[in-house]
Amino acid sequence: MYGFLALSALVGVGYRVAHPGAPAARTEAAAAARPTSSPTGEGATTGATTPTAPASAGPTGTVVPAFQVASLNAGTVRVPMAKPTVVYFMSAGCGSCISGEQQLAHVAAETPTSVQWLSLDVDPGYDTRQAVLNMAQSTGAHWPQAFATNAIINAYHVTQLDMVAVIAKNGTLLYDGALPSNTRLITLIHQAEA
């Protein structure tokens, strides 16, 4: 967590990491995100005022914590959803994230349409809805874009921008780390389909 704070200070990203036990400021988008209680997305809480933190994503090979978010451009998105899923943690105000989203757009064009893609902006206090959507349009990222919540960021151990989680269709975490090469990402996606 402290590495992300240092990164935020260096690149000028306005992301606010909630201190454990301290109340976190919530945006409309963050309030719409609802972590779910099961890896299949069943039992999602609706109408709750405060989302509960999902369990830690843990090491690769474990079942990921399920969540759902209100997308900025495609309705509600559930993770996992019985299909291979790639989640990209980024910020619309980050230059390297633009390159990362372009890289993912090239990979997405080479992978089956059954793969679910999701970009989560980790800086809802700084980035606007329009900035996120403009970035997606300019990079060719034609998949759901949403704002991450503190619960999701903590569950997936997001410590820097340009992080990726690759989740198999059975909900198993195959990769959780820095944006890998195209070749490595395609290999992970094929593993996620098995």
mmCIF file of C-alpha atoms in Angstrom:
data_model
loop_
_atom_site.group_PDB
_atom_site.id
_atom_site.type_symbol
_atom_site.label_atom_id
_atom_site.label_comp_id
_atom_site.label_asym_id
_atom_site.label_seq_id
_atom_site.Cartn_x
_atom_site.Cartn_y
_atom_site.Cartn_z
ATOM 1 C CA MET A 1 0.000 0.000 0.000
ATOM 2 C CA TYR A 2 2.830 2.405 0.804
ATOM 3 C CA GLY A 3 4.397 1.822 -2.626
ATOM 4 C CA PHE A 4 1.169 2.949 -4.255
ATOM 5 C CA LEU A 5 1.118 6.088 -2.111
ATOM 6 C CA ALA A 6 4.652 6.885 -3.221
ATOM 7 C CA LEU A 7 3.717 6.159 -6.825
ATOM 8 C CA SER A 8 0.689 8.419 -6.493
ATOM 9 C CA ALA A 9 2.838 11.251 -5.196
ATOM 10 C CA LEU A 10 5.404 10.810 -7.973
ATOM 11 C CA VAL A 11 2.989 10.721 -10.901
ATOM 12 C CA GLY A 12 0.520 13.182 -9.458
ATOM 13 C CA VAL A 13 -2.336 10.724 -9.308
ATOM 14 C CA GLY A 14 -4.994 11.839 -6.856
ATOM 15 C CA TYR A 15 -5.935 8.369 -5.619
ATOM 16 C CA ARG A 16 -6.827 8.245 -1.934
ATOM 17 C CA VAL A 17 -6.034 5.001 -0.126
ATOM 18 C CA ALA A 18 -8.424 4.553 2.763
ATOM 19 C CA HIS A 19 -6.660 3.987 6.057
ATOM 20 C CA PRO A 20 -7.986 0.827 7.751
ATOM 21 C CA GLY A 21 -10.748 1.820 10.144
ATOM 22 C CA ALA A 22 -11.097 5.312 8.719
ATOM 23 C CA PRO A 23 -14.256 6.200 6.798
ATOM 24 C CA ALA A 24 -13.583 6.394 3.079
ATOM 25 C CA ALA A 25 -15.057 9.073 0.861
ATOM 26 C CA ARG A 26 -17.416 7.443 -1.598
ATOM 27 C CA THR A 27 -18.287 8.561 -5.078
ATOM 28 C CA GLU A 28 -21.516 7.686 -6.860
ATOM 29 C CA ALA A 29 -19.619 5.081 -8.892
ATOM 30 C CA ALA A 30 -18.021 3.572 -5.797
ATOM 31 C CA ALA A 31 -21.389 3.402 -4.083
ATOM 32 C CA ALA A 32 -22.761 1.480 -7.077
ATOM 33 C CA ALA A 33 -20.084 -1.224 -6.799
ATOM 34 C CA ARG A 34 -21.246 -4.161 -4.722
ATOM 35 C CA PRO A 35 -18.909 -7.014 -3.816
ATOM 36 C CA THR A 36 -20.739 -10.328 -4.013
ATOM 37 C CA SER A 37 -20.721 -13.256 -1.662
ATOM 38 C CA SER A 38 -19.823 -16.076 -4.023
ATOM 39 C CA PRO A 39 -17.303 -16.642 -6.800
ATOM 40 C CA THR A 40 -20.062 -17.267 -9.330
ATOM 41 C CA GLY A 41 -21.585 -13.841 -8.800
ATOM 42 C CA GLU A 42 -24.671 -15.350 -7.132
ATOM 43 C CA GLY A 43 -25.900 -13.705 -3.966
ATOM 44 C CA ALA A 44 -24.899 -10.195 -4.994
ATOM 45 C CA THR A 45 -25.997 -7.614 -2.517
ATOM 46 C CA THR A 46 -28.348 -5.013 -3.852
ATOM 47 C CA GLY A 47 -29.464 -1.847 -2.187
ATOM 48 C CA ALA A 48 -26.736 -2.057 0.444
ATOM 49 C CA THR A 49 -25.384 1.275 1.557
ATOM 50 C CA THR A 50 -21.821 0.148 2.229
ATOM 51 C CA PRO A 51 -20.168 -2.662 0.264
ATOM 52 C CA THR A 52 -18.331 -5.210 2.368
ATOM 53 C CA ALA A 53 -14.711 -5.950 1.582
ATOM 54 C CA PRO A 54 -14.227 -9.223 -0.275
ATOM 55 C CA ALA A 55 -11.660 -11.665 1.003
ATOM 56 C CA SER A 56 -8.117 -11.218 -0.236
ATOM 57 C CA ALA A 57 -7.465 -12.410 -3.782
ATOM 58 C CA GLY A 58 -4.651 -14.484 -2.349
ATOM 59 C CA PRO A 59 -1.967 -16.249 -4.341
ATOM 60 C CA THR A 60 -2.526 -17.515 -7.844
ATOM 61 C CA GLY A 61 -4.449 -20.765 -7.956
ATOM 62 C CA THR A 62 -7.042 -19.594 -5.413
ATOM 63 C CA VAL A 63 -10.632 -18.596 -6.119
ATOM 64 C CA VAL A 64 -10.908 -14.833 -6.501
ATOM 65 C CA PRO A 65 -13.226 -12.664 -4.452
ATOM 66 C CA ALA A 66 -16.347 -11.946 -6.446
ATOM 67 C CA PHE A 67 -17.606 -8.424 -7.032
ATOM 68 C CA GLN A 68 -19.818 -6.451 -9.328
ATOM 69 C CA VAL A 69 -19.448 -2.888 -10.532
ATOM 70 C CA ALA A 70 -21.643 -0.428 -12.347
ATOM 71 C CA SER A 71 -19.847 0.094 -15.637
ATOM 72 C CA LEU A 72 -19.568 3.567 -17.105
ATOM 73 C CA ASN A 73 -20.487 2.224 -20.548
ATOM 74 C CA ALA A 74 -21.987 -1.276 -20.348
ATOM 75 C CA GLY A 75 -24.336 -1.841 -17.399
ATOM 76 C CA THR A 76 -23.376 -4.045 -14.459
ATOM 77 C CA VAL A 77 -20.294 -6.245 -14.726
ATOM 78 C CA ARG A 78 -19.724 -9.279 -12.491
ATOM 79 C CA VAL A 79 -16.342 -10.832 -11.819
ATOM 80 C CA PRO A 80 -15.895 -13.755 -12.136
ATOM 81 C CA MET A 81 -18.649 -14.673 -14.567
ATOM 82 C CA ALA A 82 -17.974 -18.253 -15.733
ATOM 83 C CA LYS A 83 -15.743 -17.005 -18.542
ATOM 84 C CA PRO A 84 -12.083 -16.018 -18.777
ATOM 85 C CA THR A 85 -11.662 -12.505 -17.398
ATOM 86 C CA VAL A 86 -8.909 -9.903 -17.670
ATOM 87 C CA VAL A 87 -9.126 -7.006 -15.204
ATOM 88 C CA TYR A 88 -6.863 -3.998 -15.814
ATOM 89 C CA PHE A 89 -6.205 -1.587 -12.931
ATOM 90 C CA MET A 90 -5.410 1.845 -14.337
ATOM 91 C CA SER A 91 -6.029 5.583 -14.143
ATOM 92 C CA ALA A 92 -7.177 7.844 -16.968
ATOM 93 C CA GLY A 93 -4.664 10.420 -15.720
ATOM 94 C CA CYS A 94 -1.696 8.046 -16.176
ATOM 95 C CA GLY A 95 0.415 8.104 -19.360
ATOM 96 C CA SER A 96 1.639 4.514 -19.088
ATOM 97 C CA CYS A 97 -1.962 3.354 -18.620
ATOM 98 C CA ILE A 98 -2.814 4.734 -22.058
ATOM 99 C CA SER A 99 -0.085 2.538 -23.545
ATOM 100 C CA GLY A 100 -1.259 -0.373 -21.400
ATOM 101 C CA GLU A 101 -4.849 -0.027 -22.557
ATOM 102 C CA GLN A 102 -3.637 0.130 -26.197
ATOM 103 C CA GLN A 103 -1.613 -3.048 -25.618
ATOM 104 C CA LEU A 104 -4.671 -4.766 -24.167
ATOM 105 C CA ALA A 105 -6.798 -3.631 -27.124
ATOM 106 C CA HIS A 106 -4.331 -5.365 -29.490
ATOM 107 C CA VAL A 107 -4.419 -8.542 -27.389
ATOM 108 C CA ALA A 108 -8.230 -8.422 -27.166
ATOM 109 C CA ALA A 109 -8.415 -8.341 -30.962
ATOM 110 C CA GLU A 110 -6.437 -11.625 -31.050
ATOM 111 C CA THR A 111 -8.443 -13.475 -28.405
ATOM 112 C CA PRO A 112 -11.869 -15.131 -28.503
ATOM 113 C CA THR A 113 -14.918 -12.955 -27.901
ATOM 114 C CA SER A 114 -15.773 -15.170 -24.927
ATOM 115 C CA VAL A 115 -13.090 -13.387 -22.877
ATOM 116 C CA GLN A 116 -14.466 -10.747 -20.519
ATOM 117 C CA TRP A 117 -12.377 -7.574 -20.315
ATOM 118 C CA LEU A 118 -12.758 -4.925 -17.628
ATOM 119 C CA SER A 119 -10.751 -1.789 -16.916
ATOM 120 C CA LEU A 120 -11.006 -0.415 -13.386
ATOM 121 C CA ASP A 121 -9.908 3.163 -12.784
ATOM 122 C CA VAL A 122 -8.368 3.268 -9.312
ATOM 123 C CA ASP A 123 -8.613 7.045 -8.995
ATOM 124 C CA PRO A 124 -12.302 8.033 -8.864
ATOM 125 C CA GLY A 125 -11.451 11.086 -6.771
ATOM 126 C CA TYR A 126 -9.332 12.529 -9.586
ATOM 127 C CA ASP A 127 -10.528 10.999 -12.861
ATOM 128 C CA THR A 128 -13.922 11.855 -14.267
ATOM 129 C CA ARG A 129 -16.339 9.515 -15.991
ATOM 130 C CA GLN A 130 -15.752 11.356 -19.254
ATOM 131 C CA ALA A 131 -11.957 11.131 -18.925
ATOM 132 C CA VAL A 132 -12.181 7.344 -18.488
ATOM 133 C CA LEU A 133 -14.529 6.969 -21.460
ATOM 134 C CA ASN A 134 -12.372 9.263 -23.637
ATOM 135 C CA MET A 135 -9.301 7.183 -22.806
ATOM 136 C CA ALA A 136 -11.145 3.969 -23.697
ATOM 137 C CA GLN A 137 -12.288 5.410 -27.011
ATOM 138 C CA SER A 138 -8.852 6.752 -27.948
ATOM 139 C CA THR A 139 -7.094 3.470 -27.108
ATOM 140 C CA GLY A 140 -9.615 1.149 -28.744
ATOM 141 C CA ALA A 141 -10.632 -0.421 -25.430
ATOM 142 C CA HIS A 142 -14.133 -1.517 -26.416
ATOM 143 C CA TRP A 143 -15.005 -3.196 -23.136
ATOM 144 C CA PRO A 144 -16.554 -2.101 -19.836
ATOM 145 C CA GLN A 145 -14.844 0.680 -17.931
ATOM 146 C CA ALA A 146 -15.637 1.297 -14.254
ATOM 147 C CA PHE A 147 -14.298 2.839 -11.083
ATOM 148 C CA ALA A 148 -12.666 0.496 -8.572
ATOM 149 C CA THR A 149 -13.626 0.606 -4.916
ATOM 150 C CA ASN A 150 -11.198 0.454 -2.007
ATOM 151 C CA ALA A 151 -12.499 -3.052 -1.266
ATOM 152 C CA ILE A 152 -11.597 -4.257 -4.773
ATOM 153 C CA ILE A 153 -8.209 -2.521 -4.710
ATOM 154 C CA ASN A 154 -7.354 -4.103 -1.365
ATOM 155 C CA ALA A 155 -8.662 -7.542 -2.344
ATOM 156 C CA TYR A 156 -6.529 -7.627 -5.496
ATOM 157 C CA HIS A 157 -3.487 -6.110 -3.797
ATOM 158 C CA VAL A 158 -3.264 -3.217 -6.260
ATOM 159 C CA THR A 159 -0.041 -1.433 -5.339
ATOM 160 C CA GLN A 160 0.712 0.281 -8.626
ATOM 161 C CA LEU A 161 -0.902 1.311 -11.866
ATOM 162 C CA ASP A 162 -0.850 -1.024 -14.888
ATOM 163 C CA MET A 163 -1.681 -4.124 -12.843
ATOM 164 C CA VAL A 164 -3.621 -7.021 -14.372
ATOM 165 C CA ALA A 165 -5.603 -9.901 -12.911
ATOM 166 C CA VAL A 166 -6.321 -12.894 -15.169
ATOM 167 C CA ILE A 167 -9.128 -15.080 -13.885
ATOM 168 C CA ALA A 168 -10.064 -18.511 -15.243
ATOM 169 C CA LYS A 169 -13.665 -19.272 -16.111
ATOM 170 C CA ASN A 170 -13.927 -21.345 -12.911
ATOM 171 C CA GLY A 171 -12.983 -18.269 -10.838
ATOM 172 C CA THR A 172 -9.364 -19.266 -10.172
ATOM 173 C CA LEU A 173 -6.795 -16.480 -10.136
ATOM 174 C CA LEU A 174 -4.105 -17.313 -12.713
ATOM 175 C CA TYR A 175 -2.162 -14.053 -12.629
ATOM 176 C CA ASP A 176 -2.142 -10.940 -10.462
ATOM 177 C CA GLY A 177 0.655 -8.478 -11.155
ATOM 178 C CA ALA A 178 2.219 -5.982 -13.538
ATOM 179 C CA LEU A 179 0.956 -5.885 -17.123
ATOM 180 C CA PRO A 180 2.705 -8.841 -18.807
ATOM 181 C CA SER A 181 3.937 -9.084 -22.385
ATOM 182 C CA ASN A 182 1.398 -9.818 -25.113
ATOM 183 C CA THR A 183 2.720 -13.367 -25.505
ATOM 184 C CA ARG A 184 2.467 -14.080 -21.784
ATOM 185 C CA LEU A 185 -1.012 -12.534 -21.571
ATOM 186 C CA ILE A 186 -2.301 -14.594 -24.516
ATOM 187 C CA THR A 187 -0.903 -17.748 -22.898
ATOM 188 C CA LEU A 188 -2.658 -16.862 -19.634
ATOM 189 C CA ILE A 189 -5.939 -16.240 -21.466
ATOM 190 C CA HIS A 190 -5.720 -19.659 -23.162
ATOM 191 C CA GLN A 191 -5.106 -21.223 -19.728
ATOM 192 C CA ALA A 192 -8.121 -19.298 -18.392
ATOM 193 C CA GLU A 193 -10.330 -20.841 -21.081
ATOM 194 C CA ALA A 194 -9.385 -24.437 -20.192
#
